[in-house]
mmCIF file of C-alpha atoms in Angstrom:
data_model
loop_
_atom_site.group_PDB
_atom_site.id
_atom_site.type_symbol
_atom_site.label_atom_id
_atom_site.label_comp_id
_atom_site.label_asym_id
_atom_site.label_seq_id
_atom_site.Cartn_x
_atom_site.Cartn_y
_atom_site.Cartn_z
ATOM 1 C CA MET A 1 0.000 0.000 0.000
ATOM 2 C CA ILE A 2 1.382 3.392 -0.993
ATOM 3 C CA ALA A 3 0.913 6.251 1.467
ATOM 4 C CA SER A 4 -0.845 9.340 0.200
ATOM 5 C CA VAL A 5 -1.318 12.925 1.326
ATOM 6 C CA LYS A 6 -4.566 11.825 3.008
ATOM 7 C CA ASP A 7 -2.573 9.480 5.277
ATOM 8 C CA PHE A 8 -0.285 12.275 6.497
ATOM 9 C CA PRO A 9 -2.172 15.594 6.172
ATOM 10 C CA TYR A 10 -0.111 17.343 8.871
ATOM 11 C CA VAL A 11 3.193 16.477 7.181
ATOM 12 C CA PHE A 12 1.864 17.715 3.857
ATOM 13 C CA LEU A 13 0.520 20.905 5.421
ATOM 14 C CA VAL A 14 3.786 21.682 7.207
ATOM 15 C CA ALA A 15 5.830 20.838 4.110
ATOM 16 C CA ASN A 16 3.723 23.169 2.001
ATOM 17 C CA HIS A 17 3.892 25.834 4.689
ATOM 18 C CA ALA A 18 7.676 25.608 4.853
ATOM 19 C CA LYS A 19 7.901 26.355 1.130
ATOM 20 C CA GLY A 20 6.435 29.799 1.726
ATOM 21 C CA ALA A 21 8.147 30.455 5.037
ATOM 22 C CA GLY A 22 10.192 33.331 3.619
ATOM 23 C CA GLN A 23 7.171 35.019 2.135
ATOM 24 C CA THR A 24 5.353 37.652 4.099
ATOM 25 C CA ASN A 25 1.805 38.112 2.945
ATOM 26 C CA SER A 26 0.300 38.942 6.328
ATOM 27 C CA ALA A 27 -0.892 42.249 4.891
ATOM 28 C CA LYS A 28 -3.001 40.292 2.394
ATOM 29 C CA THR A 29 -4.346 37.571 4.670
ATOM 30 C CA PRO A 30 -7.001 38.190 7.295
ATOM 31 C CA PRO A 31 -6.574 37.033 10.904
ATOM 32 C CA PHE A 32 -7.679 33.459 11.607
ATOM 33 C CA GLU A 33 -10.936 34.437 13.299
ATOM 34 C CA GLU A 34 -11.934 36.741 10.444
ATOM 35 C CA ALA A 35 -11.110 34.123 7.800
ATOM 36 C CA LEU A 36 -13.100 31.486 9.694
ATOM 37 C CA LYS A 37 -16.101 33.796 10.066
ATOM 38 C CA LYS A 38 -16.025 34.593 6.320
ATOM 39 C CA LEU A 39 -15.721 30.892 5.537
ATOM 40 C CA GLU A 40 -18.747 30.091 7.707
ATOM 41 C CA GLY A 41 -20.722 32.777 5.874
ATOM 42 C CA ILE A 42 -19.722 31.339 2.504
ATOM 43 C CA VAL A 43 -20.766 27.835 3.545
ATOM 44 C CA GLY A 44 -24.116 29.154 4.745
ATOM 45 C CA ALA A 45 -24.694 31.029 1.491
ATOM 46 C CA MET A 46 -23.756 27.983 -0.588
ATOM 47 C CA GLU A 47 -26.126 25.760 1.396
ATOM 48 C CA SER A 48 -29.064 28.115 0.797
ATOM 49 C CA ASP A 49 -29.714 26.779 -2.745
ATOM 50 C CA ASP A 50 -30.527 30.320 -3.908
ATOM 51 C CA LEU A 51 -27.280 31.091 -5.741
ATOM 52 C CA PRO A 52 -26.670 30.737 -9.474
ATOM 53 C CA LEU A 53 -23.873 28.431 -10.626
ATOM 54 C CA GLU A 54 -21.435 31.264 -11.384
ATOM 55 C CA THR A 55 -21.849 32.673 -7.899
ATOM 56 C CA LEU A 56 -21.448 29.222 -6.357
ATOM 57 C CA LEU A 57 -18.179 28.756 -8.227
ATOM 58 C CA ALA A 58 -16.898 32.148 -7.090
ATOM 59 C CA LYS A 59 -17.894 31.370 -3.490
ATOM 60 C CA TYR A 60 -16.193 27.980 -3.705
ATOM 61 C CA GLU A 61 -12.984 29.583 -4.953
ATOM 62 C CA GLU A 62 -13.065 32.206 -2.198
ATOM 63 C CA GLY A 63 -13.796 29.527 0.391
ATOM 64 C CA SER A 64 -10.883 27.404 -0.817
ATOM 65 C CA LYS A 65 -8.530 30.342 -0.343
ATOM 66 C CA LEU A 66 -9.887 30.969 3.153
ATOM 67 C CA VAL A 67 -9.449 27.289 4.069
ATOM 68 C CA LYS A 68 -5.818 27.564 3.039
ATOM 69 C CA VAL A 69 -5.391 30.716 5.163
ATOM 70 C CA CYS A 70 -6.928 28.979 8.188
ATOM 71 C CA GLN A 71 -4.753 25.881 7.720
ATOM 72 C CA GLU A 72 -1.609 28.002 7.487
ATOM 73 C CA LYS A 73 -2.517 30.009 10.588
ATOM 74 C CA LEU A 74 -3.218 26.808 12.542
ATOM 75 C CA ALA A 75 0.070 25.278 11.365
ATOM 76 C CA ASP A 76 1.922 28.417 12.487
ATOM 77 C CA ALA A 77 0.274 28.243 15.903
ATOM 78 C CA GLU A 78 1.088 24.554 16.227
ATOM 79 C CA VAL A 79 4.751 25.146 15.413
ATOM 80 C CA LYS A 80 4.927 27.973 17.963
ATOM 81 C CA ILE A 81 3.388 25.760 20.634
ATOM 82 C CA GLN A 82 5.869 23.002 19.845
ATOM 83 C CA GLN A 83 8.771 25.409 20.064
ATOM 84 C CA LEU A 84 7.632 26.775 23.415
ATOM 85 C CA GLU A 85 7.370 23.419 25.180
ATOM 86 C CA LYS A 86 9.778 23.111 28.069
ATOM 87 C CA ASN A 87 11.215 19.964 29.544
ATOM 88 C CA ALA A 88 11.294 19.202 33.255
ATOM 89 C CA ALA A 89 14.599 21.081 33.728
ATOM 90 C CA GLY A 90 13.030 24.252 32.326
ATOM 91 C CA GLU A 91 14.992 24.100 29.088
ATOM 92 C CA MET A 92 13.249 24.909 25.854
ATOM 93 C CA LYS A 93 12.680 21.689 23.960
ATOM 94 C CA LEU A 94 10.902 20.966 20.718
ATOM 95 C CA LYS A 95 8.029 18.675 21.596
ATOM 96 C CA LEU A 96 6.118 17.053 18.793
ATOM 97 C CA PHE A 97 2.403 17.690 18.681
ATOM 98 C CA GLU A 98 0.449 14.518 19.389
ATOM 99 C CA ASN A 99 -2.748 13.889 17.473
ATOM 100 C CA VAL A 100 -5.439 12.794 19.934
ATOM 101 C CA GLU A 101 -8.128 12.114 17.295
ATOM 102 C CA GLU A 102 -7.221 8.468 16.641
#
């Protein structure tokens, strides 16, 4: 069996995030909470069944971009948390994030 991106989504997300680590587009991207709120609004609008196909496609594209923003912000937060973990002696130690949803 060959492993896919679906088997290791965190690794894929972090790998993709690392590619753009030198880029600063914080002026273009909204804060996490704002992006999530916009995404929730888009999902609600798309579920209403009142939108024409062209509008649905535009909303889907916008939503996809917002999902990416949210994933990147969460990955950044996760890395910061990992970097701030301390060991018993009080030394800073990188502690891997454990997935509890198994």
